[in-house]
Coordinates of C-alpha atoms and ligand atoms in Angstrom, one line a residue:
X1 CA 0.9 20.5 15.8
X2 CA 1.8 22.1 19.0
X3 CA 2.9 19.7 21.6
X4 CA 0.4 21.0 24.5
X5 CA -2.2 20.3 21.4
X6 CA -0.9 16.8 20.5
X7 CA -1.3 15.7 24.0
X8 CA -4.7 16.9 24.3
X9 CA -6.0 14.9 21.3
X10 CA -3.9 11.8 22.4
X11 CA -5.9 12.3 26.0
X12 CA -9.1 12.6 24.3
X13 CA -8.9 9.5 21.6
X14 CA -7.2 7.3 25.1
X15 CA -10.5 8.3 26.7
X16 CA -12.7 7.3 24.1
X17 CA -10.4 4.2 23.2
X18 CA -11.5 3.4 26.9
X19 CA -14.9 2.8 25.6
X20 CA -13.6 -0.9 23.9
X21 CA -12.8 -4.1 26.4
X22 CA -9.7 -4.6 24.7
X23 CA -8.7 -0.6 25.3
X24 CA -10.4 -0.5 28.7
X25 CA -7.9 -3.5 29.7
X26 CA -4.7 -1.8 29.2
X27 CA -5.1 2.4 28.9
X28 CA -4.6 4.3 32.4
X29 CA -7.6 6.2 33.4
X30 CA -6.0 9.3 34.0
X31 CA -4.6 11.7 31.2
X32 CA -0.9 11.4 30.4
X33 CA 0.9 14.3 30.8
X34 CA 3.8 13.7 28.3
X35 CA 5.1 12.8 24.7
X36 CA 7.2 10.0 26.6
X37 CA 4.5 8.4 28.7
X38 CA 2.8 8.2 25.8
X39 CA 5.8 6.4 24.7
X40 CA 5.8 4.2 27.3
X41 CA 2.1 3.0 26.1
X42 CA 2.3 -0.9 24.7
X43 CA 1.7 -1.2 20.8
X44 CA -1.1 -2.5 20.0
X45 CA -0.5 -5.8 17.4
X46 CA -2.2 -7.7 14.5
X47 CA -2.4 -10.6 17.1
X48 CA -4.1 -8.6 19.6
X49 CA -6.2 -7.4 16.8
X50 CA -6.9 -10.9 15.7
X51 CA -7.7 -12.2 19.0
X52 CA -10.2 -9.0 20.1
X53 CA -12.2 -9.4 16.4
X54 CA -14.5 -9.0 16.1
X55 CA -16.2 -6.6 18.7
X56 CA -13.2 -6.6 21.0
X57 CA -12.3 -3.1 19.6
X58 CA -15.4 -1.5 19.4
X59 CA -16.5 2.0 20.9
X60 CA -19.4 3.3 20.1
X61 CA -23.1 2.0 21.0
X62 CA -23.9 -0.5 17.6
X63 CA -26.8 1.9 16.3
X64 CA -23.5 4.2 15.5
X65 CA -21.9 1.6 13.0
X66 CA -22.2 1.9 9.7
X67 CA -19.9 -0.2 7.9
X68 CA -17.6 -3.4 8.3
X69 CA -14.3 -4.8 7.0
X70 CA -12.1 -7.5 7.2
X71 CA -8.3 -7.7 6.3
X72 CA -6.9 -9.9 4.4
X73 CA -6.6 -12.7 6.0
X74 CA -3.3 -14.4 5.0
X75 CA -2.8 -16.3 8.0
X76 CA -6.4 -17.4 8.3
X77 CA -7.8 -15.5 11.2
X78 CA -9.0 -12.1 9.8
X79 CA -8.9 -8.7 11.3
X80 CA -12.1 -6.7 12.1
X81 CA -12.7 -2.9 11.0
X82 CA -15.6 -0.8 11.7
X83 CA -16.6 2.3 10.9
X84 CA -19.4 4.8 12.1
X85 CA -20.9 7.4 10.1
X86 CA -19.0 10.3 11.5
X87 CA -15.5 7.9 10.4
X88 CA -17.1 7.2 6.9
X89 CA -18.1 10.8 6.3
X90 CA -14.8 12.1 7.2
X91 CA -12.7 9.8 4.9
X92 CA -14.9 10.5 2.0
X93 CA -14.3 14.6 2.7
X94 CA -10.2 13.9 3.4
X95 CA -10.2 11.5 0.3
X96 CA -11.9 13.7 -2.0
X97 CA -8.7 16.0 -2.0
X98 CA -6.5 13.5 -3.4
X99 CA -4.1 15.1 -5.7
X100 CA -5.6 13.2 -9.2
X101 CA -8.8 15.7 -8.0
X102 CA -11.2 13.9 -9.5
X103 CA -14.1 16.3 -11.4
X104 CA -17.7 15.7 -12.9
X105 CA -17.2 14.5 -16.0
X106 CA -14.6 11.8 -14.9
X107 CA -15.0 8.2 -15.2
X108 CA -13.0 6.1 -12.7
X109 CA -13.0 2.3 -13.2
X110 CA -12.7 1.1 -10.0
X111 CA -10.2 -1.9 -9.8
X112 CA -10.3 -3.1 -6.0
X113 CA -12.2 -6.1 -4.5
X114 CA -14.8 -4.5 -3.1
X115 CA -16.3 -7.9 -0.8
X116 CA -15.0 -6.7 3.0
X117 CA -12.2 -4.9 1.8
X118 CA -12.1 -0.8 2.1
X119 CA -10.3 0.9 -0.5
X120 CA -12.4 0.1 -2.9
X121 CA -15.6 1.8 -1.0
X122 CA -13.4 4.7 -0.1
X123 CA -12.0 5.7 -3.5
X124 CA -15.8 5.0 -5.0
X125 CA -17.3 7.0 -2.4
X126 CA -14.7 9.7 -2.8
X127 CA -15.2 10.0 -6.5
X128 CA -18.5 10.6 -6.5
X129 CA -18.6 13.3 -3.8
X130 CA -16.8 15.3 -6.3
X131 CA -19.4 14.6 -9.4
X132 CA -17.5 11.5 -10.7
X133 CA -18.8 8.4 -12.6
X134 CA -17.8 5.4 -10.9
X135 CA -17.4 2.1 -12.8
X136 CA -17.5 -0.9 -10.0
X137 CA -15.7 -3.4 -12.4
X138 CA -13.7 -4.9 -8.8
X139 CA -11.0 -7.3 -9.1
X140 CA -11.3 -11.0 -7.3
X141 CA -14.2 -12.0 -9.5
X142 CA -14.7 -14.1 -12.3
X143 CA -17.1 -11.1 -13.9
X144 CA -14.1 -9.1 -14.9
X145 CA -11.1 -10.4 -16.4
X146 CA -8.6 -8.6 -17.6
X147 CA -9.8 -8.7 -21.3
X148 CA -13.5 -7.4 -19.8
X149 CA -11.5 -4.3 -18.2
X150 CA -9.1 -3.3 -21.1
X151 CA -12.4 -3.5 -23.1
X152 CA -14.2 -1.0 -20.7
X153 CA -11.6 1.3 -20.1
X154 CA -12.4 1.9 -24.0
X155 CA -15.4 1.4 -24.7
X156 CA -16.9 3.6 -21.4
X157 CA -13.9 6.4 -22.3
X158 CA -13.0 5.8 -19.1
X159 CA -10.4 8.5 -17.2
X160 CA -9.5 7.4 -14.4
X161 CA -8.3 4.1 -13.5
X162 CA -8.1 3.1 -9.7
X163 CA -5.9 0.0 -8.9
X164 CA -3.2 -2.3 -7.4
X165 CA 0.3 -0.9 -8.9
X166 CA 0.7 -4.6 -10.1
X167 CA -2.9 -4.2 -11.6
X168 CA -2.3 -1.7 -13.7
X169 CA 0.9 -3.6 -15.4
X170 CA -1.6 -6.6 -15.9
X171 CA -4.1 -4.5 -17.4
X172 CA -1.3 -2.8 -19.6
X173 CA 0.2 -6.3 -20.8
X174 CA -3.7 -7.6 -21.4
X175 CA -4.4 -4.7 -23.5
X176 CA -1.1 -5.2 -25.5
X177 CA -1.9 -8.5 -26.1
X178 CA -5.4 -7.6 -27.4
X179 CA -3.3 -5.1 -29.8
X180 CA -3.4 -2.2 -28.0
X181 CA -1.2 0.4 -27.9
X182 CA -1.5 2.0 -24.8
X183 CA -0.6 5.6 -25.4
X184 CA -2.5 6.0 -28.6
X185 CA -5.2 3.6 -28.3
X186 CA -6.7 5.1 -24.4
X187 CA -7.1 8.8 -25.6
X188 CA -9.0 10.0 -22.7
X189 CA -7.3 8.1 -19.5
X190 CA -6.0 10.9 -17.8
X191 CA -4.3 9.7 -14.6
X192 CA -4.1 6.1 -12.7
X193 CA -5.0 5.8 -8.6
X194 CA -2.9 3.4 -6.5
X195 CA -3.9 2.1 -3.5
X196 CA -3.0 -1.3 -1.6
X197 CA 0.5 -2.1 -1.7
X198 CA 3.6 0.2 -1.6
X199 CA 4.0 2.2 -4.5
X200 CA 8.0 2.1 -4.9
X201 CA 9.5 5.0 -7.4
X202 CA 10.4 2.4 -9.9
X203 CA 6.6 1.1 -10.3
X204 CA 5.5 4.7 -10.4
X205 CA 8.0 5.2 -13.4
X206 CA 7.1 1.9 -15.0
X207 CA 3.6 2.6 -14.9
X208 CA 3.9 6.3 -15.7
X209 CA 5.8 5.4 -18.9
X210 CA 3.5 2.0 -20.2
X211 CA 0.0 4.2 -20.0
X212 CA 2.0 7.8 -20.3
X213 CA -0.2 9.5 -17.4
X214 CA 0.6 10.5 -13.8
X215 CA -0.2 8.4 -11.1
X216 CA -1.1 9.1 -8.1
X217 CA -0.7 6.9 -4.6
X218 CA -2.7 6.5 -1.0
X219 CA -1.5 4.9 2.0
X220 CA -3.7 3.0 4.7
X221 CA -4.7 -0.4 5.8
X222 CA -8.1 -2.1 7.1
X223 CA -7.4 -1.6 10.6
X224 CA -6.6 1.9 10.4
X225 CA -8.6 3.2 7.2
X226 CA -6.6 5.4 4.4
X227 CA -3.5 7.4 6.4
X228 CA -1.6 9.3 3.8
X229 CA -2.2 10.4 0.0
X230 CA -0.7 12.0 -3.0
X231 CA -1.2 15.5 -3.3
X232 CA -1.6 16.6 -6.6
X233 CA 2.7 17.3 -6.7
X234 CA 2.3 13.4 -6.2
X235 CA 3.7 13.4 -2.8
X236 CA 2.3 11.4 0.1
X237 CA 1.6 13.6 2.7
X238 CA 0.1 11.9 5.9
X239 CA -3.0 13.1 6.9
X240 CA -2.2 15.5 10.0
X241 CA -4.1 16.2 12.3
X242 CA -6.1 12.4 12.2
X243 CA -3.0 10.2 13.0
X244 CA 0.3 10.6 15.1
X245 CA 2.6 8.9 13.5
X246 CA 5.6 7.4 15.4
X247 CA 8.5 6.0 12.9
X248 CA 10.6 4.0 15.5
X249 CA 14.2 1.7 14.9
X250 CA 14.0 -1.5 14.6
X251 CA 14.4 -2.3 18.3
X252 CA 11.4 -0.1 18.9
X253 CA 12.5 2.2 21.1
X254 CA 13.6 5.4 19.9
X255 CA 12.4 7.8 16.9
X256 CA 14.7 7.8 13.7
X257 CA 15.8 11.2 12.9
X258 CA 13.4 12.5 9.9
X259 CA 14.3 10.7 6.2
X260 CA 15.7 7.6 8.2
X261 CA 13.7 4.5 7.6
X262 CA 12.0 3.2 10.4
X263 CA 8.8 1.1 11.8
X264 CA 5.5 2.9 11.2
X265 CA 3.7 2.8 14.2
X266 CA 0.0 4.8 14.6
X267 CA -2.4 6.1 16.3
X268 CA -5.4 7.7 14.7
X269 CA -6.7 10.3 16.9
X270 CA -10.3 11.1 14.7
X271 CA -11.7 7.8 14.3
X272 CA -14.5 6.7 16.0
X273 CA -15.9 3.5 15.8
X274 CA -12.4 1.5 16.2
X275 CA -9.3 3.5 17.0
X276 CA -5.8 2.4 17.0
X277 CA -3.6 3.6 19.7
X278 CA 0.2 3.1 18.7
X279 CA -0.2 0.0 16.2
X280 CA 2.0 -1.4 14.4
X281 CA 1.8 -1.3 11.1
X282 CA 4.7 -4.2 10.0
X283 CA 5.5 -1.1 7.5
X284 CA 8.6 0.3 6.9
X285 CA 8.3 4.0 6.2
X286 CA 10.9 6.9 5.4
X287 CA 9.5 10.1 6.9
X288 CA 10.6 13.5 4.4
X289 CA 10.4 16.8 6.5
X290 CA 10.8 19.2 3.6
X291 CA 7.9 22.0 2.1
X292 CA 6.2 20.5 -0.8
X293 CA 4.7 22.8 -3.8
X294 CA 1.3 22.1 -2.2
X295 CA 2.7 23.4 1.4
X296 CA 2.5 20.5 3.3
X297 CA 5.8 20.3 5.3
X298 CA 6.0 16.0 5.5
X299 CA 6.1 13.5 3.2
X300 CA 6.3 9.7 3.5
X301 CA 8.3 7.3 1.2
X302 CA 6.6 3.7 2.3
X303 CA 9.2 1.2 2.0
X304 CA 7.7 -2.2 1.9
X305 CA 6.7 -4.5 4.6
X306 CA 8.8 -6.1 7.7
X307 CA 8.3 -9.4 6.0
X308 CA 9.3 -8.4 2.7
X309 CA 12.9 -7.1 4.2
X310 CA 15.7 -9.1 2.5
X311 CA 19.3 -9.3 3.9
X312 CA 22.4 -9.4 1.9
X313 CA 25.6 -9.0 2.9
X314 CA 24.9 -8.0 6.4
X315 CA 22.4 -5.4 5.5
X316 CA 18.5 -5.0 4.7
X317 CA 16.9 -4.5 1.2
X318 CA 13.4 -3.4 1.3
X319 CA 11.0 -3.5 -1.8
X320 CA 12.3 0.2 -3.1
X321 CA 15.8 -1.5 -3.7
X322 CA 14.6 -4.6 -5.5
X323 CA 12.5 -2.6 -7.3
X324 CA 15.1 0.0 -8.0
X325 CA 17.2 -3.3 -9.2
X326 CA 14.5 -5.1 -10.9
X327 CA 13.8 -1.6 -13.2
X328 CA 17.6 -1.5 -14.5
X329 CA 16.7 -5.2 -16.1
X330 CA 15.6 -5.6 -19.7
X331 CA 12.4 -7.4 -18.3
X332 CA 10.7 -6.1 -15.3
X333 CA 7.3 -6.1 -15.3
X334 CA 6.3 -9.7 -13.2
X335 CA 9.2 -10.6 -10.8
X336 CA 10.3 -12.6 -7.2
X337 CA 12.9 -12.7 -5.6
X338 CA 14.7 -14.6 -2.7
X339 CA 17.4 -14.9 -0.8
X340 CA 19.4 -17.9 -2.1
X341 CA 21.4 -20.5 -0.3
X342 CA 24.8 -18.8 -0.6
X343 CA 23.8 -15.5 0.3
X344 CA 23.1 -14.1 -3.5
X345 CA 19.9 -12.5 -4.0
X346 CA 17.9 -14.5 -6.2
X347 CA 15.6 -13.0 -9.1
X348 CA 13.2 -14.5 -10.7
X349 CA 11.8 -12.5 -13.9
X350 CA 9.2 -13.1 -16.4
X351 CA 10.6 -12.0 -19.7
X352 CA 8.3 -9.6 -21.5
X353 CA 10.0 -10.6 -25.2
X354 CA 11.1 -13.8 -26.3
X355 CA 15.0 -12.0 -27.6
X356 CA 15.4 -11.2 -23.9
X357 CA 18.4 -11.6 -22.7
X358 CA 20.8 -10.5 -19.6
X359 CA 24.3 -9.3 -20.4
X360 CA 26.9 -10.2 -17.9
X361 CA 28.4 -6.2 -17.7
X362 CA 24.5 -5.0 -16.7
X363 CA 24.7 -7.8 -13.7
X364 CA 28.5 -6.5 -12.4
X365 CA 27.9 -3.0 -12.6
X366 CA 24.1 -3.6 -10.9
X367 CA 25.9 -5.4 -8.5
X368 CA 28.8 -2.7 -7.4
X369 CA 26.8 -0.2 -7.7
X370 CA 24.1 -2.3 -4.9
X371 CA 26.9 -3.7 -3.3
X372 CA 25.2 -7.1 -3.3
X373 CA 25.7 -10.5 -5.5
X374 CA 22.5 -11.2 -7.8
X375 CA 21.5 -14.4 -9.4
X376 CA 18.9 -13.4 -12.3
X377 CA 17.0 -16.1 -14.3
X378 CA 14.9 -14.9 -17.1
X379 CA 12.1 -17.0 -17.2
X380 CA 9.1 -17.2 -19.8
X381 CA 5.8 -15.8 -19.5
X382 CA 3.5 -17.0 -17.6
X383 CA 6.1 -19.1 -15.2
X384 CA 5.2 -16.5 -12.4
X385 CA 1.2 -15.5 -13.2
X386 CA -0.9 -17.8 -14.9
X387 CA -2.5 -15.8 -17.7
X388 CA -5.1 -18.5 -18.4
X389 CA -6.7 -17.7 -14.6
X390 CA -9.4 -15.4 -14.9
X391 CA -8.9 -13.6 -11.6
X392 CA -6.4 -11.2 -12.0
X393 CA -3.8 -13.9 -12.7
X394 CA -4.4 -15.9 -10.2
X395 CA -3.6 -12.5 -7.9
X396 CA -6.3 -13.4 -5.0
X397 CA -4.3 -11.9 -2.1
X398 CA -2.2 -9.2 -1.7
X399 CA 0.5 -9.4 -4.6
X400 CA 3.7 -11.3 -3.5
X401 CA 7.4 -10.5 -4.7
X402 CA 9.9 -12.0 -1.9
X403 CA 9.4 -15.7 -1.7
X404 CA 11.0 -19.1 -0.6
X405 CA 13.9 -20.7 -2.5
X406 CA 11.6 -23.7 -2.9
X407 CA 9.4 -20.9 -4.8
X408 CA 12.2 -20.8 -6.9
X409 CA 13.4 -24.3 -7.2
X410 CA 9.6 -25.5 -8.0
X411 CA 9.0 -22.8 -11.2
X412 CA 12.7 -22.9 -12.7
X413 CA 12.3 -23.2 -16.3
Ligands
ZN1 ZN1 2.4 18.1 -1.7

């Protein structure tokens, strides 16, 4: 986007931010006139977002809304979302394009919660714009457990599978244990959706190779609705042109140069009913510039929350490089990890077969080649995830893999 263009949206979505208290408090009333007074704007934060929910943030007249969400709330107070008709009809068109391109004929379980959370809605919605079959089978209920969704996915020939990454391992280890096998025995899936957590290479891989069909990712949160997807190249390619996307170092201050990681911070310049001018996200992203197959020219590697950030010998390591660590393992399907008391990272892995076993050579060369000193304890299933609990393991938040070393201490075997 040209820059003279850029600046126009920003002016227009400051104006109608203007519309909220919360916005009206702290925007200027008159248009900036550069990239680095926009800059100069302060973020806008989860607390601020917890303290103005829930109408603090709204800016359209009430008859306009259509829909509301909540976030998660893991610290108690959740986060308000609301969105107008215009906002839901556009996310539906924008989602529809996801690169899985989802046809009539297709029949996409749908593996979210659905009660006040979005993605859900939005990959249901977007499915049947484009002549789909949804399945509603949602996760944090009692209705369907695991054994209830492997049987579905066969009995209703279902295609498409939309889900949590760590979902769609507990779904593959369920149907195994019914006595499955997950290539053969699921003819006509044809491709998995993730949604709701970072989607690290290593997962995509793992998951890629237990159910042997592409998968395809999306990017968003409650506050600011989906961001980025997969293009059918299975690349994530922000949405342009509905968000301006800042990726900042960690003081906050200055852009990274392109493929450095940084903080994600956003401002989405389409919605209506509750914009975001330059949140932040708490996500660490990786921003691509290179052409894709599909010719879109950016392409975002999302690299794990701020609170999921590890340090080891002096220097950060994000969910793509545990994961990247926890794939090399002979187990590594359900895993935590933590940093431990003399400065090791600590690993804590469910073993998938009872012969499992860790050689010392795998842990030195895994360690060189990280430069980082790993404690891994193999521990037997069920020591992380309770198989016995009916709601997705006992997975009623967002899933968790860095923990305390108490975690640890408390579920050594
Ligand atoms: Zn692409």
């Amino acid at each position: 986007m040209a820059t003279s263009e850029r600046m126009e949206k920003i002016n227009q979505v400051l104006r109608h931010a203007r519309g909220s208290s919360f916005y009206r408090e702290r925007l200027p009333e008159t248009p900036l006139r550069s990239w680095e007074e926009f800059q100069r704007l302060p973020f806008t934060t989860k607390e601020d977002l917890r303290r103005q929910s829930p109408h603090g943030l709204i800016c359209v007249p009430s008859e306009q809304l259509r829909q509301y969400h909540e976030s998660s709330a893991t610290t108690g107070t959740p986060v308000s979302a609301w969105f107008s008709g215009d906002d839901l009809a556009e996310i539906q068109e924008r989602f529809s394009e996801w690169g899985v391109g989802f046809i009539p004929g297709d029949r996409v379980l749908v593996r979210f919660p659905y009660a006040l959370s979005t993605i859900g809605h939005f990959v249901h919605a977007a499915a049947q714009h484009k002549g789909a079959c949804v399945i509603p089978a949602d996760s944090r209920t009692t209705i369907t457990p695991l054994p209830r969704v492997v049987e579905l996915l066969r009995k209703l020939q279902v295609t498409v599978l939309a889900t949590i990454s760590l979902s769609a391992v507990m779904i593959a280890e369920a149907a195994e244990m019914a006595g499955f096998n997950l290539r053969r025995d699921f003819p006509h899936l044809r491709a998995i959706c993730c949604a709701g957590e970072p989607l690290t290479q290593s997962r995509r891989r793992l998951l890629e190779e237990l159910w042997g069909v592409p998968v395809y990712d999306n990017y968003g949160m409650t506050e600011t609705g989906p961001q980025a997807m997969d293009c059918r190249e299975q690349q994530l390619h922000p949405w342009q042109g509905h968000f301006c996307m800042e990726v900042l170092d960690e003081r906050l201050e200055k852009e990274v140069a392109p493929g450095e990681t940084g903080y994600l911070v956003v401002t989405s310049l389409t919605r209506r009913a509750s914009p975001m001018i330059r949140y932040l996200t708490g996500d660490r992203v990786q921003r691509l510039e290179r052409r894709c197959e599909c010719g879109q020219g950016s392409t975002l590697l999302i690299r794990g929350r701020v609170e999921d950030l590890l340090w080891s010998e002096g220097r950060p390591i994000d969910l793509w490089e545990l994961e990247e660590i926890v794939s090399q393992l002979p187990s590594r399907r359900f895993w935590r990890v933590s940093s431990a008391p003399d400065g090791r990272l600590h690993f804590m892995v469910e073993k998938e077969r009872d012969g499992d076993s860790l050689r010392p050579a795998l842990l030195s060369r895994l360690e060189s080649h990280h430069g980082v000193r790993l404690r891994v304890d193999l521990v037997p299933k069920g020591t992380l995830y309770d198989r016995q609990e009916p709601v997705s393991f006992g997975m009623t938040g967002k899933p968790i893999y860095v923990c305390s070393s108490r975690f640890m201490q408390e579920h050594r075997s």
